XYZ file of C-alpha atoms in Angstrom:
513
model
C 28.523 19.519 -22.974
C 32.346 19.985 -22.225
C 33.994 17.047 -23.595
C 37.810 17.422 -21.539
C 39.584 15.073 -24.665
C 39.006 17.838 -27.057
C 42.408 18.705 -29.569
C 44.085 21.839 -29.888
C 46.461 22.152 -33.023
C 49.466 24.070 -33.001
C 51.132 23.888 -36.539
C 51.779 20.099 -36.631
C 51.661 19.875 -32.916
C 48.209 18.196 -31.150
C 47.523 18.456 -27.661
C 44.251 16.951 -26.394
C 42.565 17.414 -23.280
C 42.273 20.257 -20.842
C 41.190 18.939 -17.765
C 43.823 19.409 -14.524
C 46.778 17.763 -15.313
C 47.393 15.829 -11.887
C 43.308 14.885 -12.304
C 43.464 11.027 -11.829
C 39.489 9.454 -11.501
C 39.717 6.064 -9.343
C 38.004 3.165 -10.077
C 39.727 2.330 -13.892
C 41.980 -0.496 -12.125
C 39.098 -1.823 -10.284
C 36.717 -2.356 -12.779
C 39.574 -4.319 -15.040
C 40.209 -6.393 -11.601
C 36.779 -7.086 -11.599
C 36.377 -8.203 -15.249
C 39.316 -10.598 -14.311
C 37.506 -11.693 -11.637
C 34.491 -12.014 -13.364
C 36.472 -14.147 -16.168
C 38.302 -16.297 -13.453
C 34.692 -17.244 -11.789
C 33.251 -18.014 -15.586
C 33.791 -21.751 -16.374
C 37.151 -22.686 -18.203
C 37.634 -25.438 -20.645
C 41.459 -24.379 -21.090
C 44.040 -22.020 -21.889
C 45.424 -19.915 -25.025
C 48.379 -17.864 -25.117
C 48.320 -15.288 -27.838
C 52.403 -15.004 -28.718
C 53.131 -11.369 -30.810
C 56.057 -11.583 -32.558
C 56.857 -8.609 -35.012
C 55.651 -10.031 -38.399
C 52.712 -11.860 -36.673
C 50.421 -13.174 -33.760
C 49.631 -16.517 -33.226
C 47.142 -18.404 -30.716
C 48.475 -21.770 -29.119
C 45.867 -23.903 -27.007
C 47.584 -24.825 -24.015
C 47.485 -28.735 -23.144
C 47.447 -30.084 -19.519
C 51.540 -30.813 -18.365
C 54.428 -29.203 -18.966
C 54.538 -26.599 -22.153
C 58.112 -25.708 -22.912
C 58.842 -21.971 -24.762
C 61.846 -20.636 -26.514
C 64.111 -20.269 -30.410
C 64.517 -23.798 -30.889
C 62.643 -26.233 -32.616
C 62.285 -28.880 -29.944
C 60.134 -26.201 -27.910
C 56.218 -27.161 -27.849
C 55.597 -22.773 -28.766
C 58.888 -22.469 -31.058
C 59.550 -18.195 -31.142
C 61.779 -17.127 -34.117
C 63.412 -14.133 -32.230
C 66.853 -13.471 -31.096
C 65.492 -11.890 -27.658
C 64.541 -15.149 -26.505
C 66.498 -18.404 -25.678
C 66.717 -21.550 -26.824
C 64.730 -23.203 -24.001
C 63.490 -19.777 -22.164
C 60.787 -21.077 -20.435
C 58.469 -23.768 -18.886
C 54.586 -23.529 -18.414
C 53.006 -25.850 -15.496
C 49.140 -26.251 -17.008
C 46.668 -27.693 -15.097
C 42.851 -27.723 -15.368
C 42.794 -24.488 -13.252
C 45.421 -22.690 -13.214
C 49.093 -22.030 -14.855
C 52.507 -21.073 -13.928
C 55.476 -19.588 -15.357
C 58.831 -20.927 -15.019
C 62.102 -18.673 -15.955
C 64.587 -21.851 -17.311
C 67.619 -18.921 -16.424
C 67.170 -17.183 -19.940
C 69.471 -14.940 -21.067
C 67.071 -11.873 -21.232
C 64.719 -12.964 -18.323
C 60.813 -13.148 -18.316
C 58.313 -10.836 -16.900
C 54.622 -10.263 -16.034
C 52.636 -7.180 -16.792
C 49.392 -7.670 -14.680
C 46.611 -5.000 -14.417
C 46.945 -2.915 -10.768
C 44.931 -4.470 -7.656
C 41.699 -2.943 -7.355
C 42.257 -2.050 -3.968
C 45.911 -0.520 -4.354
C 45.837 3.053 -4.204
C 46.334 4.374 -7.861
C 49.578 6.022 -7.588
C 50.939 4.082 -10.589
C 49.207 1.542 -12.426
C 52.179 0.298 -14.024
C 52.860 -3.255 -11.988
C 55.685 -5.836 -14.213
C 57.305 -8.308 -12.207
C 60.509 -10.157 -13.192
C 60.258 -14.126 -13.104
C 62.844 -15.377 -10.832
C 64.927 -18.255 -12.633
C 63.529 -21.838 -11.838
C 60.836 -20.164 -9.472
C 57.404 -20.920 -10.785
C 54.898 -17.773 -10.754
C 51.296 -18.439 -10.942
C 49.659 -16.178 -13.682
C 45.438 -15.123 -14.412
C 43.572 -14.773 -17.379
C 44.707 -11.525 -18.987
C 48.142 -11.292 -17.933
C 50.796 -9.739 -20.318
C 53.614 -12.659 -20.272
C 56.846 -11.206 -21.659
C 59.701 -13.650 -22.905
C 62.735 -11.725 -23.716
C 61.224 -9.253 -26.007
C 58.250 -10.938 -27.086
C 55.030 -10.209 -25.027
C 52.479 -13.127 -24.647
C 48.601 -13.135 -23.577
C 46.881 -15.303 -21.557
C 43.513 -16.305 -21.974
C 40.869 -18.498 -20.747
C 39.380 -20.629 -23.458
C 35.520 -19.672 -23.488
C 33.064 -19.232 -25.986
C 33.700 -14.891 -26.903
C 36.172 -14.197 -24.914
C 37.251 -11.099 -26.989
C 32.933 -9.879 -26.792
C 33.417 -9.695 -22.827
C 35.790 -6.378 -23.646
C 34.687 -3.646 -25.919
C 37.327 -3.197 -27.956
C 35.920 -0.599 -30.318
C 36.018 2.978 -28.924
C 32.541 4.303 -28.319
C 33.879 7.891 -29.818
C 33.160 9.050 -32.427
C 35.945 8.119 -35.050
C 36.735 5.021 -33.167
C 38.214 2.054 -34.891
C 36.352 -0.526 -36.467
C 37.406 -3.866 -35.669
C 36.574 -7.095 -37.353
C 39.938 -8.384 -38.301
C 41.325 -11.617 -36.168
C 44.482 -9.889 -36.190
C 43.479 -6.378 -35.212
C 41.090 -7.884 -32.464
C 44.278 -9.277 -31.072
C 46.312 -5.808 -31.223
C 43.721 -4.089 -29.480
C 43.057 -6.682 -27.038
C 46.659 -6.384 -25.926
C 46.454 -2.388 -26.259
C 43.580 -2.574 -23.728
C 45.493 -4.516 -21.225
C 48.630 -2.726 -22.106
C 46.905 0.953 -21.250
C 46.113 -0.155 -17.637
C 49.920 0.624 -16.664
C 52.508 3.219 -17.481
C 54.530 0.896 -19.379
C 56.336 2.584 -22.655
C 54.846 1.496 -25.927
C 55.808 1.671 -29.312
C 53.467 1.246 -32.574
C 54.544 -0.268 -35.929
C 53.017 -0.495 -38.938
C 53.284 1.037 -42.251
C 52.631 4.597 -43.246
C 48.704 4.801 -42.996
C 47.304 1.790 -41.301
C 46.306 3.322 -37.974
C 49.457 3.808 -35.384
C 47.692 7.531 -34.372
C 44.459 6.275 -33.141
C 45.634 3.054 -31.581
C 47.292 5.754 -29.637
C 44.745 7.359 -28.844
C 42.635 4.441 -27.875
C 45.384 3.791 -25.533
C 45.011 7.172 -23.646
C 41.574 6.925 -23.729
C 40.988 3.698 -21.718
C 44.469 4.349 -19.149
C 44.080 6.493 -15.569
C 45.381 9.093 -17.329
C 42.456 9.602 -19.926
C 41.152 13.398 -18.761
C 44.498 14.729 -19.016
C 46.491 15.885 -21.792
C 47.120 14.176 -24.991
C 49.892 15.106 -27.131
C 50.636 13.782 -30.631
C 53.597 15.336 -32.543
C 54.936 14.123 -35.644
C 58.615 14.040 -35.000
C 59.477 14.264 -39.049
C 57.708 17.692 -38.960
C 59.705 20.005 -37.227
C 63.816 20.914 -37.668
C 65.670 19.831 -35.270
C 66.393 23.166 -33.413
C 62.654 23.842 -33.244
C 61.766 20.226 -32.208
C 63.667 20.825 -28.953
C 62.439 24.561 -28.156
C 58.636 22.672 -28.656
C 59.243 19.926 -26.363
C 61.640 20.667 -23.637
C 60.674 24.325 -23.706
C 63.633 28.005 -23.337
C 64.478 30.030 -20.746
C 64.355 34.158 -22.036
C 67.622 35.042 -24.035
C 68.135 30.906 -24.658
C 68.666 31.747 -28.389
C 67.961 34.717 -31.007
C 64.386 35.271 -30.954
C 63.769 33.954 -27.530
C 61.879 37.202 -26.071
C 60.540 35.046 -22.649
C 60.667 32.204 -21.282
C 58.504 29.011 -22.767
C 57.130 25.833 -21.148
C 57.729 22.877 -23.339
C 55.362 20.417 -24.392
C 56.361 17.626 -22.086
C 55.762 19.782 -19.429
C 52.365 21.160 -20.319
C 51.214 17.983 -20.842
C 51.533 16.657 -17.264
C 49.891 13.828 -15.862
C 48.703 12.660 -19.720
C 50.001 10.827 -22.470
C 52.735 12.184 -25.163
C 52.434 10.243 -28.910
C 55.693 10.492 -30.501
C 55.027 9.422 -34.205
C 57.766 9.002 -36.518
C 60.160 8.428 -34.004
C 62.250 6.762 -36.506
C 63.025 10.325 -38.192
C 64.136 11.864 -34.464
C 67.671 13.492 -34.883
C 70.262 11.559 -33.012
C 70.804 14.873 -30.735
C 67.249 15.156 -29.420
C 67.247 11.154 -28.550
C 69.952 11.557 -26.212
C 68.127 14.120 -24.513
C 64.491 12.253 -25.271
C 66.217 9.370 -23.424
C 67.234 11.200 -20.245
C 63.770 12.186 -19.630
C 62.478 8.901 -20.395
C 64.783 7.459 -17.875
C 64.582 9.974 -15.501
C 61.167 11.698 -16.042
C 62.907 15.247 -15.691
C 63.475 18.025 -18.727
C 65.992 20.501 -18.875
C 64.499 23.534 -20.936
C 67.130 25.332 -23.633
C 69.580 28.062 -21.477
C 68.592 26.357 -17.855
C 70.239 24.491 -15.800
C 67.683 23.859 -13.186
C 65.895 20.158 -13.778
C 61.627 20.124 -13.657
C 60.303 16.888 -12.896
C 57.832 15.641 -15.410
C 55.102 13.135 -15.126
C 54.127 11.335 -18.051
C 53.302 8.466 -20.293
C 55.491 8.176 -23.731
C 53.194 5.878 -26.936
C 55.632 5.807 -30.194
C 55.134 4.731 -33.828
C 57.616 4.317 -36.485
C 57.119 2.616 -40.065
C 60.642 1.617 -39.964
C 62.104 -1.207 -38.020
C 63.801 0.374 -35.197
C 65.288 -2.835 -34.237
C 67.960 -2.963 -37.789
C 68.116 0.718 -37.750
C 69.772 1.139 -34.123
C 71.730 -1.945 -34.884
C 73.299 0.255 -38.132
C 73.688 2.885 -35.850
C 71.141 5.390 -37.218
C 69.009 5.084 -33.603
C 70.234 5.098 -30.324
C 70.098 1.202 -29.332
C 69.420 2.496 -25.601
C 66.749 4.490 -26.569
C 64.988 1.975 -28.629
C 65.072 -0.480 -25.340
C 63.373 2.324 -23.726
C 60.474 2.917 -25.414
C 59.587 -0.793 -26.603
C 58.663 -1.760 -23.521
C 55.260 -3.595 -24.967
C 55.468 -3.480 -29.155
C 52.472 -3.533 -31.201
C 52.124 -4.162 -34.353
C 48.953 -3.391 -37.015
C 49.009 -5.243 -39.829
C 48.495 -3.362 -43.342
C 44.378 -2.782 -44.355
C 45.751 -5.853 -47.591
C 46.248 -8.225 -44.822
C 42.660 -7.699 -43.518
C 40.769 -7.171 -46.412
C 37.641 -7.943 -43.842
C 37.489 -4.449 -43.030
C 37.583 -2.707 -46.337
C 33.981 -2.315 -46.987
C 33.206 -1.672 -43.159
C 35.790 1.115 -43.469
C 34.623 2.507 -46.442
C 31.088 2.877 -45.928
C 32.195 4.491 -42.509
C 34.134 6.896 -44.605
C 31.268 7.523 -46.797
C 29.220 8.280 -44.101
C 31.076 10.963 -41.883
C 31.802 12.585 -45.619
C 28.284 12.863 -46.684
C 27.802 13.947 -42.832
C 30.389 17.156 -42.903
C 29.473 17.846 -46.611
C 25.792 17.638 -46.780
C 26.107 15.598 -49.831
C 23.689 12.304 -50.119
C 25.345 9.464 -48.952
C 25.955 6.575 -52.016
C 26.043 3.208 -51.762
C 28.564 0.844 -53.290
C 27.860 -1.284 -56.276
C 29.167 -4.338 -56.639
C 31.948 -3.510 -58.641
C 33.144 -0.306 -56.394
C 33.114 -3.147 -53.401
C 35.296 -5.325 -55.546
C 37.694 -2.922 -57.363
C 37.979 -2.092 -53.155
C 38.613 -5.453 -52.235
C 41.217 -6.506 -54.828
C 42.982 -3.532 -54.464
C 46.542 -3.603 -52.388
C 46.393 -0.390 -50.824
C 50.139 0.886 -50.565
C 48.511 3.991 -48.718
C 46.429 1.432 -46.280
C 43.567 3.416 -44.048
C 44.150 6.939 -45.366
C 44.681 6.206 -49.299
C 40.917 4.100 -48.540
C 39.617 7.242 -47.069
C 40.768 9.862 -49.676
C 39.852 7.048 -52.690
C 36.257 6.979 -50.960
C 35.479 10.683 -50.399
C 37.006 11.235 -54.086
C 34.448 8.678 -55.113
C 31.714 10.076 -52.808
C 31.984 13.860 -54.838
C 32.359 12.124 -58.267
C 29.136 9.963 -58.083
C 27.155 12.785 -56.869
C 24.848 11.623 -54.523
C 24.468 8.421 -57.066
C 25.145 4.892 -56.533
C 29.156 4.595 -56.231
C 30.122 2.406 -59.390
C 33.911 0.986 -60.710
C 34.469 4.103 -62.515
C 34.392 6.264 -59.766
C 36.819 4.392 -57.751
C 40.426 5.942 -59.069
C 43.534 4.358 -57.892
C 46.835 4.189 -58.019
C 48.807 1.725 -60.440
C 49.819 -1.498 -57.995
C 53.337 -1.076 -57.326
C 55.626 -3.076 -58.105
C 53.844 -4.914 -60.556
C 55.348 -5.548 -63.793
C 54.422 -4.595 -67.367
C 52.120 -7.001 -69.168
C 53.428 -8.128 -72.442
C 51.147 -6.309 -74.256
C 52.573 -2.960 -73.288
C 55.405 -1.515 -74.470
C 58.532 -1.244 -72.159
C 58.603 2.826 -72.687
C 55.027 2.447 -70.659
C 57.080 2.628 -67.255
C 58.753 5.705 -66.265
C 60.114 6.066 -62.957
C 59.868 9.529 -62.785
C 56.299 9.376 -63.153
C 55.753 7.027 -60.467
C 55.028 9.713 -57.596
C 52.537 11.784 -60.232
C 50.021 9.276 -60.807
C 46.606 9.307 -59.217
C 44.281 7.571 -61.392
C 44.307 3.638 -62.341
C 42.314 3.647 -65.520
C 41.409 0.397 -67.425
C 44.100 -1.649 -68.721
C 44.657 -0.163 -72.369
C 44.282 -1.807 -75.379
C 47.124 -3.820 -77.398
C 49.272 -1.055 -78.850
C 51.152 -1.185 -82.088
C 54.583 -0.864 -82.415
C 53.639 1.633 -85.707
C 52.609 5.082 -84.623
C 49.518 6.189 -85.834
C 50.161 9.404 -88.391
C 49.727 12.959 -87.343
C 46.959 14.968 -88.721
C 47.813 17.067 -91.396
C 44.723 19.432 -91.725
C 45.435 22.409 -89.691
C 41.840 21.914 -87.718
C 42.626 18.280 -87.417
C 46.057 19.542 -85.730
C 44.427 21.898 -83.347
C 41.594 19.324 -82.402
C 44.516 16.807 -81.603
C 46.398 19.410 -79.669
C 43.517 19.639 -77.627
C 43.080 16.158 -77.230
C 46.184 15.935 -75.471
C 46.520 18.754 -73.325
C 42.651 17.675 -72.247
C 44.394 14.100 -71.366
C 47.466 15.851 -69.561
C 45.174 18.024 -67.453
C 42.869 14.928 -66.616
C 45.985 13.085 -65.030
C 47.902 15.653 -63.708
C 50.452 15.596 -65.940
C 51.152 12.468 -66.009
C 51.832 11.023 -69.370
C 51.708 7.579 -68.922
C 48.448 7.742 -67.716
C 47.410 10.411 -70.528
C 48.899 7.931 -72.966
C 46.228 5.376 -71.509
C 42.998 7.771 -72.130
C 44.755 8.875 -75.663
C 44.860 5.073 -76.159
C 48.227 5.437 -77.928
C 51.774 4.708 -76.718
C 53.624 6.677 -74.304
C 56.146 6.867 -77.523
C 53.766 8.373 -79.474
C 52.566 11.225 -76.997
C 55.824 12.596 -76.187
C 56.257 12.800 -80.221
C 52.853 14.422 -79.794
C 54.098 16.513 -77.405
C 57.051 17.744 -78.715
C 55.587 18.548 -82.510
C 52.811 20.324 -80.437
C 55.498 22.633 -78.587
C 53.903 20.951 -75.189
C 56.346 21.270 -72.390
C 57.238 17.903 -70.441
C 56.948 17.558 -67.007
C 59.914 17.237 -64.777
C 60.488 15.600 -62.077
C 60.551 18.199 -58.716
């Protein structure tokens, strides 16, 4: 069967989807009304607003009266963020029902609340501004923004998070079992039922991409295009050609005119990851077609309207970064119009073993090759482990481990990982043990060697004794790459000693690139 989400590469380019671009299939908006309106009809014992701030989110339980929110410390929900004012704003709980009251902040309030099922589905995107010291009634499931910080509320039930599937019934979906990530995706849901911008953070690996896509995939706009481009992976001159498209003769090279990206994609969603690394050039002109939802393609003058919905993901904090001046601080307002932020895979170590044992399984699947189980050691060298790389270093450690037990039961040994950063010698290794130029070489975390003596052990002096050491260590050098702290580790000898080893053997040193 024709699945209409399928991806088409293009160098580092993705574009999903194929159906018509203006395709928009009703009903979406209605069936969240009607899950709202299922929720409001359920019995309530209370409220809970979920607050996301950017290191965290937290759950407060709502008492009956007057809740007061804002930066100070007097506040009954005290927000550490310099969008929001001291006393911002003023909840009116009852038993049934709450309201929001504006207190005249500085950056206003707002409320993002799914479209109404019988609307016609022009735009789903429907935020309304609080009017200062004018309460606003708000439902289970609305999107409460305070200055910058957006807010859910909820009705307090037993599963409230069960009544919404939050993992994607595709194939590669994510799995969810952390508090945390439940939380992130429960606002993702509720945030893909408008056109609202949205931008992703997280570290490098944790899972910005298919938040993304789980984004596009439960909006209106989910048999259209998808586009994903990794803004870090194209120069600068080709990054605009790509997205805003030429006009023949634009440049040298430029045989015929070329539609750009944004325009090919249409009615869909466009996933700009790594905006963080976007020249300062292109965000000036990424900016005028967020705010204006036209491009201008290279050598034209003649605008094209455009109609689209922009998800973005950095790893670096936007925030300090157009503050310093290296990011345009209007464009930054522009596309963090609902932030969300995925903690790394350390923080929920709940999901490891899920995770990996997925891994394992579409491996084994694509490979033919038996799928292992874990032993009890492989599930705790997992566990304990801090995973720098989050999501992707788990899925390359796990396939690694998948070929090297072949087909056997998955034990410590076949788990390799990378030294924990940042951690700092123990005392029984030598200071020479560290080398920073060896840090990016390493692949293999080996057990922790053996006390090592300042004396170095003597060199063979039997010319067979000489060759079978030489072997030794080029055997150890090959095994890690290259790296010689690590080789040092299997040798079971200093890092000293090896590079003596190295140089009486005539054994070149690697270099760092």
């Amino acid at each position: 069967m024709h699945d209409p989400c399928r991806v088409c590469t293009i160098g580092d380019l993705e574009v999903q989807g194929a159906g018509a671009a203006s395709a928009r299939p009703r009903g979406f908006c209605s069936k969240v009304s009607s899950l709202k309106t299922e929720r409001a009809s359920a019995s309530v014992s209370g409220f809970e607003l979920t607050v996301y701030t950017r290191k965290q989110s937290q759950a407060f339980k709502l008492h009956h009266g007057l809740v007061t929110v804002g930066r100070a410390t007097g506040n009954d929900i005290s927000i550490d963020d310099s969008s929001v004012s001291r006393f911002h704003l003023r909840l009116h709980v009852s038993e049934r029902h709450v309201e929001a009251e504006d207190l005249g902040s500085a950056n206003g309030s707002s409320v993002l609340r799914d479209a109404d099922a019988g609307a016609e589905e022009t735009s789903a995107e429907t935020q309304q501004r609080l009017a200062p010291n004018v309460p606003m009634r708000l439902e289970p499931g609305d999107v409460l923004r305070v200055g910058g910080v957006p807010m859910v509320l909820s009705a307090r039930r037993p599963s409230t998070l069960g009544t919404i599937k939050l993992v994607s019934s595709h194939k590669g979906g994510p799995i969810l079992l952390d508090p945390e990530m439940k939380r992130a995706y429960d606002l993702a849901a509720r945030t893909a039922a408008s056109d609202i911008a949205v931008l992703i953070l997280g570290e490098t690996g944790v899972g910005k991409e298919v938040m993304a896509e789980s984004i596009h995939r439960k909006s209106h706009r989910h048999s259209a295009p998808f586009l994903k481009l990794n803004c870090a992976a194209l120069p600068e001159a080709l990054l605009e050609s790509e997205l805003f498209g030429h006009e023949r003769g634009a440049f040298t090279g430029a045989h015929a005119a070329k539609i750009g990206l944004l325009e090919s994609t249409d009615g869909g969603t466009v996933f700009l990851d790594e905006l963080g690394e976007l020249p300062l050039g292109t965000q000036a002109k990424l900016l005028r077609v967020l705010e204006e939802r036209i491009v201008l393609r290279l050598g034209s003058n003649k605008p094209r309207e455009i109609n689209v919905r922009f998800v973005t993901a950095t790893n670096r904090d936007l925030y300090k970064e157009a503050r310093a001046g290296r990011f345009r601080e209007d464009l930054y307002y522009r596309v963090s119009g609902m932030i969300l932020r995925i903690p790394p895979l350390r923080e929920r170590r709940s999901e490891i073993e899920p995770l990996a044992r997925h891994f394992l399984r579409v491996f084994c699947g694509k490979t033919n090759v038996p799928e292992p189980e874990l032993s009890d050691g492989a599930k705790q060298a997992l566990i304990g482990y801090s995973w720098p790389g989050n999501v992707r270093e788990l899925r390359n450690v796990t396939e690694r481990a998948a070929l090297l037990a072949d087909g056997h039961t998955i034990g410590r040994e076949h788990i390799l990982l990378e030294p924990e950063p940042d951690t700092p010698p123990k005392e029984s290794t030598p200071a020479s043990f560290v080398d920073e130029l060896e840090q990016a070489t390493g692949v293999f975390n080996l057990p922790t060697p053996p006390h090592l003596p300042n004396i170095e052990p003597p060199l063979p002096t039997s010319p067979d004794e000489r060759e079978h050491e030489k072997q030794r260590v080029i055997r150890a050098l090959d095994a890690c790459g290259g790296n010689q702290t690590r080789a040092a580790e299997i040798l079971q000898v200093s890092r000293r000693t090896l590079i003596n080893r190295m140089i009486e053997f005539g054994l070149p040193r690697p270099r760092k690139n």
